[in-house]
Amino acid sequence: QVQLVESGGGSVQAGGSLRLSCAASKSIGSIRRMAWFRQAPGKEREGIACIYNGISNTYYADSVKGRFTISQDNAKNTVYLQMNSLKPEDTAMYYCAADDRAQLYTVDWSPLSAYNSWGQGTQVTVSS
């Protein structure tokens, strides 16, 4: 498994922006895919963005498409989530996840089971 450390969360007003970072303990070039999830109070954790290493394909949940951008810096072993046009409903704990298993567990990028490593999370609060 890979250790993941998120940073960059905070409080912002609606319409503002934040950039989250996820630092990995090993080369992200060896990690099949990485993703960002979020969990609001009383709700299930949901996948919001994913990036596949190598081909750099990206996928987004409909709720963030066009506002959030996932990217990676292989030299820094870091994945980012740029969040623009933030809304109060974006308020949640944001988690970074990685799938570095030898075998592909599931083709679908969005379920929790698609990842075997998780960070501790960083809080994002958007006020109206």
mmCIF file of C-alpha atoms in Angstrom:
data_model
loop_
_atom_site.group_PDB
_atom_site.id
_atom_site.type_symbol
_atom_site.label_atom_id
_atom_site.label_comp_id
_atom_site.label_asym_id
_atom_site.label_seq_id
_atom_site.Cartn_x
_atom_site.Cartn_y
_atom_site.Cartn_z
ATOM 1 C CA GLN A 1 0.000 0.000 0.000
ATOM 2 C CA VAL A 2 0.968 3.611 -0.457
ATOM 3 C CA GLN A 3 0.719 6.307 2.197
ATOM 4 C CA LEU A 4 -1.192 9.412 1.199
ATOM 5 C CA VAL A 5 -1.241 12.826 2.858
ATOM 6 C CA GLU A 6 -3.775 15.451 1.843
ATOM 7 C CA SER A 7 -3.434 19.187 2.347
ATOM 8 C CA GLY A 8 -4.953 22.412 1.117
ATOM 9 C CA GLY A 9 -8.374 22.293 2.676
ATOM 10 C CA GLY A 10 -9.930 25.264 4.403
ATOM 11 C CA SER A 11 -12.852 27.648 4.496
ATOM 12 C CA VAL A 12 -13.918 29.689 1.501
ATOM 13 C CA GLN A 13 -16.924 31.648 0.362
ATOM 14 C CA ALA A 14 -19.182 30.421 -2.392
ATOM 15 C CA GLY A 15 -17.686 31.111 -5.792
ATOM 16 C CA GLY A 16 -14.157 30.827 -4.475
ATOM 17 C CA SER A 17 -11.402 28.345 -5.259
ATOM 18 C CA LEU A 18 -9.156 25.918 -3.430
ATOM 19 C CA ARG A 19 -6.448 23.521 -4.533
ATOM 20 C CA LEU A 20 -6.030 20.270 -2.675
ATOM 21 C CA SER A 21 -2.797 18.290 -2.756
ATOM 22 C CA CYS A 22 -2.181 14.615 -2.140
ATOM 23 C CA ALA A 23 1.412 13.572 -1.553
ATOM 24 C CA ALA A 24 2.199 9.888 -2.085
ATOM 25 C CA SER A 25 4.909 7.909 -0.304
ATOM 26 C CA LYS A 26 6.105 6.317 -3.532
ATOM 27 C CA SER A 27 6.317 7.120 -7.199
ATOM 28 C CA ILE A 28 2.835 7.784 -8.532
ATOM 29 C CA GLY A 29 4.122 6.517 -11.852
ATOM 30 C CA SER A 30 3.726 3.047 -10.375
ATOM 31 C CA ILE A 31 0.144 3.625 -9.244
ATOM 32 C CA ARG A 32 -2.573 2.570 -11.664
ATOM 33 C CA ARG A 33 -5.040 5.299 -10.744
ATOM 34 C CA MET A 34 -5.616 7.921 -8.100
ATOM 35 C CA ALA A 35 -8.791 9.649 -7.114
ATOM 36 C CA TRP A 36 -10.464 12.170 -4.879
ATOM 37 C CA PHE A 37 -13.481 11.292 -2.804
ATOM 38 C CA ARG A 38 -15.547 13.379 -0.461
ATOM 39 C CA GLN A 39 -17.879 12.706 2.406
ATOM 40 C CA ALA A 40 -20.369 15.199 3.769
ATOM 41 C CA PRO A 41 -21.899 14.746 7.235
ATOM 42 C CA GLY A 42 -24.554 12.045 7.166
ATOM 43 C CA LYS A 43 -23.755 11.044 3.612
ATOM 44 C CA GLU A 44 -21.789 8.259 1.978
ATOM 45 C CA ARG A 45 -18.315 8.805 0.643
ATOM 46 C CA GLU A 46 -18.493 9.527 -3.078
ATOM 47 C CA GLY A 47 -15.901 9.501 -5.820
ATOM 48 C CA ILE A 48 -15.589 12.854 -7.550
ATOM 49 C CA ALA A 49 -12.478 12.679 -9.721
ATOM 50 C CA CYS A 50 -10.000 10.103 -10.965
ATOM 51 C CA ILE A 51 -6.815 10.140 -12.996
ATOM 52 C CA TYR A 52 -5.182 7.137 -14.621
ATOM 53 C CA ASN A 53 -1.411 7.075 -14.680
ATOM 54 C CA GLY A 54 0.304 6.734 -17.997
ATOM 55 C CA ILE A 55 -2.639 7.547 -20.229
ATOM 56 C CA SER A 56 -3.660 10.459 -17.944
ATOM 57 C CA ASN A 57 -7.342 9.893 -18.611
ATOM 58 C CA THR A 58 -9.511 11.762 -16.164
ATOM 59 C CA TYR A 59 -13.043 11.144 -14.969
ATOM 60 C CA TYR A 60 -15.414 13.277 -12.940
ATOM 61 C CA ALA A 61 -18.676 12.975 -11.127
ATOM 62 C CA ASP A 62 -21.452 15.022 -12.684
ATOM 63 C CA SER A 63 -21.653 17.150 -9.551
ATOM 64 C CA VAL A 64 -18.159 18.591 -10.104
ATOM 65 C CA LYS A 65 -17.666 18.319 -13.847
ATOM 66 C CA GLY A 66 -16.581 21.630 -15.339
ATOM 67 C CA ARG A 67 -15.628 23.063 -11.948
ATOM 68 C CA PHE A 68 -12.990 20.667 -10.587
ATOM 69 C CA THR A 69 -9.806 19.493 -12.278
ATOM 70 C CA ILE A 70 -7.615 16.583 -11.214
ATOM 71 C CA SER A 71 -3.970 16.569 -12.222
ATOM 72 C CA GLN A 72 -0.693 15.022 -11.201
ATOM 73 C CA ASP A 73 2.965 15.964 -10.927
ATOM 74 C CA ASN A 74 5.035 12.806 -11.237
ATOM 75 C CA ALA A 75 8.228 14.590 -10.202
ATOM 76 C CA LYS A 76 6.628 15.545 -6.884
ATOM 77 C CA ASN A 77 4.600 12.340 -6.477
ATOM 78 C CA THR A 78 1.590 14.538 -5.915
ATOM 79 C CA VAL A 79 -1.951 14.618 -7.211
ATOM 80 C CA TYR A 80 -3.967 17.821 -7.142
ATOM 81 C CA LEU A 81 -7.611 18.769 -7.168
ATOM 82 C CA GLN A 82 -8.269 22.296 -8.364
ATOM 83 C CA MET A 83 -11.715 23.340 -7.212
ATOM 84 C CA ASN A 84 -13.323 26.413 -8.740
ATOM 85 C CA SER A 85 -16.762 27.967 -8.430
ATOM 86 C CA LEU A 86 -17.227 26.291 -5.083
ATOM 87 C CA LYS A 87 -20.721 25.862 -3.699
ATOM 88 C CA PRO A 88 -21.952 25.299 -0.149
ATOM 89 C CA GLU A 89 -22.892 21.756 -1.168
ATOM 90 C CA ASP A 90 -19.204 21.074 -1.815
ATOM 91 C CA THR A 91 -18.632 21.228 1.936
ATOM 92 C CA ALA A 92 -17.187 17.875 2.983
ATOM 93 C CA MET A 93 -14.125 15.992 4.090
ATOM 94 C CA TYR A 94 -12.028 15.305 1.011
ATOM 95 C CA TYR A 95 -9.988 12.127 0.729
ATOM 96 C CA CYS A 96 -7.267 11.031 -1.633
ATOM 97 C CA ALA A 97 -7.210 7.395 -2.754
ATOM 98 C CA ALA A 98 -4.830 5.212 -4.720
ATOM 99 C CA ASP A 99 -5.041 1.845 -6.458
ATOM 100 C CA ASP A 100 -1.619 0.236 -6.661
ATOM 101 C CA ARG A 101 -2.694 -3.381 -6.583
ATOM 102 C CA ALA A 102 -1.063 -5.768 -9.008
ATOM 103 C CA GLN A 103 -4.418 -6.792 -10.460
ATOM 104 C CA LEU A 104 -7.206 -4.491 -11.593
ATOM 105 C CA TYR A 105 -9.983 -4.992 -9.069
ATOM 106 C CA THR A 106 -12.737 -3.165 -10.931
ATOM 107 C CA VAL A 107 -12.973 -1.206 -14.157
ATOM 108 C CA ASP A 108 -15.297 1.329 -12.565
ATOM 109 C CA TRP A 109 -13.262 4.186 -11.030
ATOM 110 C CA SER A 110 -15.881 5.462 -8.618
ATOM 111 C CA PRO A 111 -16.528 2.815 -5.957
ATOM 112 C CA LEU A 112 -14.509 2.733 -2.742
ATOM 113 C CA SER A 113 -13.463 -0.817 -3.565
ATOM 114 C CA ALA A 114 -11.517 0.449 -6.571
ATOM 115 C CA TYR A 115 -8.800 1.708 -4.185
ATOM 116 C CA ASN A 116 -6.628 0.073 -1.570
ATOM 117 C CA SER A 117 -4.968 3.116 -0.005
ATOM 118 C CA TRP A 118 -6.538 6.164 1.603
ATOM 119 C CA GLY A 119 -5.405 9.411 3.114
ATOM 120 C CA GLN A 120 -6.727 10.869 6.343
ATOM 121 C CA GLY A 121 -8.698 13.620 4.657
ATOM 122 C CA THR A 122 -8.766 17.405 4.560
ATOM 123 C CA GLN A 123 -11.821 19.497 5.407
ATOM 124 C CA VAL A 124 -13.355 21.880 2.890
ATOM 125 C CA THR A 125 -16.042 24.292 4.078
ATOM 126 C CA VAL A 126 -17.868 26.575 1.667
ATOM 127 C CA SER A 127 -20.054 29.312 3.116
ATOM 128 C CA SER A 128 -22.852 31.096 1.282
#
